[in-house]
Coordinates of C-alpha atoms in Angstrom, one line a residue:
M8 CA 3.5 -17.3 25.9
T9 CA 2.4 -16.0 22.5
N10 CA 4.9 -14.4 20.1
Y11 CA 2.7 -11.5 18.9
N12 CA 4.9 -10.7 15.9
N13 CA 4.8 -14.0 14.2
S14 CA 2.0 -16.2 15.6
V15 CA -0.7 -17.5 13.4
H16 CA -4.1 -18.0 15.0
H17 CA -7.3 -19.6 13.9
K18 CA -9.7 -16.9 12.7
N19 CA -12.0 -17.4 15.7
T20 CA -9.2 -17.5 18.3
I21 CA -8.2 -14.6 20.4
P22 CA -4.4 -14.6 21.2
S23 CA -3.3 -15.0 24.9
T24 CA -3.1 -11.7 26.7
W25 CA -0.9 -10.4 29.5
H26 CA -2.0 -9.0 32.8
G27 CA 1.2 -7.6 34.2
N28 CA 1.8 -5.8 37.4
L29 CA 4.7 -3.8 38.9
D30 CA 4.5 -2.3 42.4
I31 CA 7.5 -0.5 44.0
V32 CA 7.8 1.5 47.2
Y33 CA 10.8 3.8 47.6
A34 CA 12.1 5.1 51.0
L35 CA 15.0 7.2 52.1
R36 CA 17.4 5.1 54.1
N37 CA 20.8 6.4 55.4
G38 CA 20.8 9.3 53.0
K39 CA 20.0 7.1 49.9
T40 CA 16.7 6.3 48.2
Q41 CA 16.1 2.5 48.2
P42 CA 13.3 0.3 46.9
I43 CA 12.0 -1.3 50.1
S44 CA 9.3 -3.3 48.5
D45 CA 8.7 -4.5 45.0
R46 CA 6.2 -7.0 43.5
V47 CA 6.5 -7.9 39.8
Q48 CA 4.3 -10.0 37.5
A49 CA 5.3 -10.8 33.9
P50 CA 5.6 -9.4 31.3
L51 CA 6.9 -6.5 33.4
K52 CA 10.3 -6.7 35.0
V53 CA 12.6 -4.2 36.8
Q54 CA 16.3 -4.1 36.6
R55 CA 18.4 -3.8 39.7
P56 CA 18.6 -0.2 40.9
F57 CA 21.5 2.1 39.9
Y58 CA 23.0 5.0 41.8
P59 CA 25.1 7.1 39.4
E60 CA 24.3 10.1 41.5
G61 CA 25.0 8.5 44.8
D62 CA 21.6 9.1 46.5
I63 CA 18.9 9.1 43.8
C64 CA 17.6 5.6 42.8
H65 CA 17.6 5.1 39.0
T66 CA 15.1 2.3 38.0
A67 CA 14.6 0.8 34.5
I68 CA 11.4 -1.0 33.6
L69 CA 11.6 -3.8 31.1
H70 CA 8.6 -5.3 29.1
T71 CA 9.8 -8.8 28.4
A72 CA 7.1 -9.6 25.8
G73 CA 8.5 -7.1 23.4
G74 CA 5.2 -5.4 22.7
I75 CA 1.6 -4.8 23.7
V76 CA -1.5 -6.2 21.9
G77 CA -5.2 -5.9 22.3
G78 CA -6.4 -7.3 25.6
D79 CA -3.2 -6.7 27.5
R80 CA -3.5 -5.0 30.8
L81 CA -0.5 -3.5 32.5
S82 CA -0.5 -1.9 35.9
I83 CA 2.4 0.1 37.4
N84 CA 2.1 1.4 41.0
L85 CA 4.9 3.6 42.5
Q86 CA 5.1 5.1 45.9
L87 CA 7.8 7.5 47.1
Q88 CA 7.9 7.9 50.8
P89 CA 8.8 11.3 52.4
R90 CA 12.0 13.0 51.0
S91 CA 12.9 10.0 48.7
Q92 CA 14.0 10.7 45.1
A93 CA 13.8 8.4 42.1
L94 CA 14.2 8.4 38.4
V95 CA 12.2 5.8 36.5
T96 CA 12.6 5.0 32.8
T97 CA 12.2 2.1 30.4
T98 CA 14.9 0.0 28.8
A99 CA 13.5 0.5 25.2
A100 CA 10.7 2.0 23.2
S101 CA 7.3 0.6 23.9
K102 CA 5.5 -1.0 20.9
I103 CA 1.7 -1.1 20.6
Y104 CA 0.9 -3.8 18.0
R105 CA -2.1 -3.9 15.7
S106 CA -5.3 -4.7 17.7
N107 CA -6.9 -8.1 17.6
G108 CA -10.2 -6.4 18.2
L109 CA -9.6 -5.7 21.9
Q110 CA -8.2 -2.6 23.6
A111 CA -4.7 -2.7 25.2
R112 CA -4.4 -0.7 28.3
Q113 CA -1.8 0.5 30.8
T114 CA -2.6 2.1 34.1
V115 CA 0.0 4.0 36.1
E116 CA -0.7 5.1 39.7
I117 CA 1.9 7.2 41.4
Q118 CA 1.9 8.5 45.0
I119 CA 4.6 11.0 46.0
D120 CA 4.8 11.9 49.7
E121 CA 6.0 15.1 51.3
G122 CA 9.3 16.4 50.1
A123 CA 9.7 13.5 47.6
C124 CA 10.4 13.8 43.9
L125 CA 9.9 11.5 41.0
E126 CA 11.3 11.9 37.5
W127 CA 9.1 9.7 35.2
L128 CA 11.0 9.5 31.8
P129 CA 9.9 6.5 29.7
Q130 CA 11.3 6.1 26.3
E131 CA 9.2 6.5 23.1
T132 CA 5.9 4.7 22.5
I133 CA 5.4 3.5 19.0
V134 CA 1.7 3.0 18.1
F135 CA 1.4 0.7 15.1
N136 CA -1.3 1.2 12.5
G137 CA -4.5 -0.5 13.7
A138 CA -3.5 -0.4 17.4
N139 CA -6.2 0.4 20.0
Y140 CA -4.4 1.7 23.2
R141 CA -5.2 3.7 26.2
Q142 CA -3.0 4.8 29.0
D143 CA -4.2 6.3 32.3
L144 CA -1.6 8.0 34.5
R145 CA -2.6 9.5 37.9
V146 CA -0.2 11.2 40.3
E147 CA -1.1 12.0 43.9
L148 CA 1.2 14.8 45.2
A149 CA 1.6 15.6 48.9
P150 CA 2.5 19.2 49.9
G151 CA 6.1 19.8 49.1
A152 CA 6.3 16.9 46.6
S153 CA 7.2 17.2 42.9
W154 CA 6.8 15.3 39.7
L155 CA 8.4 15.6 36.3
G156 CA 7.1 13.4 33.5
W157 CA 7.2 13.1 29.8
E158 CA 5.4 11.2 27.1
I159 CA 6.7 10.8 23.5
T160 CA 4.4 9.0 21.1
R161 CA 5.1 8.0 17.5
F162 CA 2.1 7.1 15.3
G163 CA 2.9 4.5 12.8
R164 CA 6.3 3.0 12.0
S165 CA 7.2 6.0 9.9
A166 CA 10.6 4.7 9.0
R167 CA 8.8 2.0 7.0
G168 CA 6.3 4.5 5.6
E169 CA 3.5 3.3 7.8
R170 CA 0.9 5.8 8.9
F171 CA -1.7 5.6 11.6
L172 CA -4.8 5.2 9.4
Q173 CA -6.8 2.8 11.6
G174 CA -7.1 2.4 15.3
E175 CA -7.3 4.6 18.4
W176 CA -5.0 6.1 20.9
R177 CA -6.0 7.7 24.2
S178 CA -3.8 9.2 27.0
Y179 CA -5.2 10.5 30.2
T180 CA -2.9 12.2 32.7
E181 CA -4.0 13.6 36.1
V182 CA -2.1 15.2 38.9
W183 CA -3.8 15.8 42.2
Q184 CA -2.9 17.3 45.6
Q185 CA -5.2 16.9 48.7
G186 CA -8.3 16.4 46.6
Q187 CA -7.5 19.3 44.2
P188 CA -6.6 18.9 40.5
L189 CA -3.3 20.5 39.6
W190 CA -3.1 19.2 36.0
I191 CA -5.6 17.3 33.9
D192 CA -4.7 16.4 30.3
R193 CA -6.9 14.2 28.1
Q194 CA -5.7 13.3 24.6
W195 CA -7.5 11.3 21.9
L196 CA -6.4 10.5 18.4
P197 CA -8.4 8.2 16.1
G198 CA -6.5 6.7 13.2
E199 CA -7.7 8.3 10.0
E200 CA -6.4 10.4 7.1
A201 CA -8.3 13.6 7.9
I202 CA -6.9 13.7 11.5
L203 CA -3.4 13.0 10.4
N204 CA -3.4 15.9 8.0
S205 CA -5.5 18.4 10.0
P206 CA -3.8 21.3 11.6
H207 CA -5.8 20.4 14.7
G208 CA -4.4 16.8 14.6
L209 CA -0.9 15.8 13.5
A210 CA -0.6 18.3 10.6
G211 CA 1.2 15.6 8.6
H212 CA 3.7 14.8 11.3
S213 CA 4.1 11.5 13.2
I214 CA 5.1 12.4 16.7
V215 CA 3.4 14.2 19.6
A216 CA 5.0 14.7 23.0
S217 CA 4.4 16.4 26.3
L218 CA 6.8 17.2 29.2
T219 CA 5.3 18.4 32.5
W220 CA 6.7 19.7 35.7
I221 CA 4.4 19.9 38.7
G222 CA 5.5 21.0 42.1
C223 CA 6.1 24.7 42.4
E224 CA 5.8 27.9 40.4
V225 CA 8.3 28.4 37.5
S226 CA 9.7 31.9 36.8
P227 CA 9.1 33.6 33.4
E228 CA 12.9 33.6 33.0
L229 CA 13.0 29.8 33.2
V230 CA 10.2 29.5 30.6
T231 CA 12.2 31.7 28.3
K232 CA 15.3 29.5 28.7
C233 CA 13.2 26.4 27.9
R234 CA 12.0 28.0 24.7
D235 CA 15.5 29.2 23.7
V236 CA 17.1 25.8 23.9
T237 CA 15.1 24.7 20.8
C238 CA 17.6 26.6 18.7
N239 CA 20.3 24.2 19.8
V240 CA 18.7 20.7 19.6
S241 CA 18.3 20.4 15.8
T242 CA 21.1 19.9 13.3
T243 CA 19.2 21.9 10.7
I244 CA 16.7 24.5 11.8
P245 CA 15.1 25.4 15.1
I246 CA 12.0 23.5 16.2
T247 CA 8.8 25.3 15.0
N248 CA 6.0 23.0 16.2
Y249 CA 6.5 23.4 20.0
G250 CA 5.2 25.4 22.9
V251 CA 6.1 26.2 26.5
T252 CA 3.5 27.3 29.0
R253 CA 3.6 28.2 32.6
L254 CA 1.1 26.3 34.8
P255 CA -0.2 27.5 38.2
H256 CA 2.1 24.9 39.8
G257 CA 4.6 24.2 37.2
L258 CA 5.4 24.1 33.5
L259 CA 4.2 22.3 30.3
C260 CA 6.1 21.7 27.0
R261 CA 4.4 20.4 23.9
Y262 CA 6.0 19.1 20.7
R263 CA 4.6 18.0 17.3
G264 CA 7.0 16.9 14.6
S265 CA 8.6 14.0 13.0
S266 CA 12.0 13.6 14.6
S267 CA 12.5 11.4 17.7
I268 CA 16.1 12.8 18.1
E269 CA 14.8 16.4 17.9
V270 CA 12.2 16.0 20.6
R271 CA 14.4 13.8 22.8
N272 CA 17.2 16.4 22.7
W273 CA 14.8 19.2 23.5
F274 CA 13.1 17.5 26.3
T275 CA 16.5 16.4 27.8
S276 CA 17.7 20.0 27.6
V277 CA 14.5 21.2 29.4
W278 CA 14.8 18.5 32.0
Q279 CA 18.4 19.4 32.7
L280 CA 17.4 23.1 33.1
L281 CA 14.6 22.3 35.5
R282 CA 16.9 19.9 37.4
L283 CA 19.5 22.6 37.9
S284 CA 17.1 25.4 38.6
L285 CA 14.5 23.7 40.8
L286 CA 16.2 20.6 42.2
D287 CA 19.8 22.0 42.4
R288 CA 21.1 18.9 40.6
S289 CA 23.2 18.6 37.5
S290 CA 22.2 16.4 34.6
C291 CA 22.7 12.6 34.8
L292 CA 21.5 10.5 31.9
P293 CA 20.0 7.1 32.8
R294 CA 22.5 4.3 32.0
V295 CA 20.0 2.5 29.7
W296 CA 19.9 5.5 27.4
Q297 CA 23.6 5.2 26.8
Q298 CA 23.7 1.5 25.8

């Protein structure tokens, strides 16, 4: 297949594109969540399941092409059968390359049955200058089910001084339960100087991120704890561009800044608090984060 970083194409030629699929069904078997069905189509791949906690299935998704270009279509479908519990992450940061004129798109469909819980914790997405990318994520929650997910997006390869001055990024997230919307979030960022500098855009920063818990009400005391941990995740000063909000069925954290380490540490601390308070589980970092 095409090497998107180094290939040279005729000016009238559109590079080959990927149409990858990943479908996994999880079920509780003998006290342990197991993937009972999986279908994979390149460039998506899934590593063998890990059980560092004994019963929860930890799954790591790998994108073998190294990055996503215009025209790529990736589809991820996950189903958790009743009372199953899974943690899904990615093996590395996702890279969205400069568009060849076409939109790149990823669609994630998640069904969580009664009493089941999914922790959806992908690593950072890096949107290159000139990229055109859209992600649609939809979660169907049964009564008694819960979902915790985060999204961390960096605009431009800021370590190289690159800024997101051209292109477009869209992220649509929806959580539904029995035909009723529990959480709808639509984000859109066009690549241009005014948006990057606007206080209603990036305000000069390069990262935006969201963490959402949906499944049950969260106490005001827990919200306060989630805000307080921001004082402990930075090596310099407390985070200032952040917010924590109670939702009717959960909690929302927002971040805008320029440090991947800062937001990752804060989100991990919040995730650990929610795990302990709402799932009665201690923290257990995915194995691929520690490599």
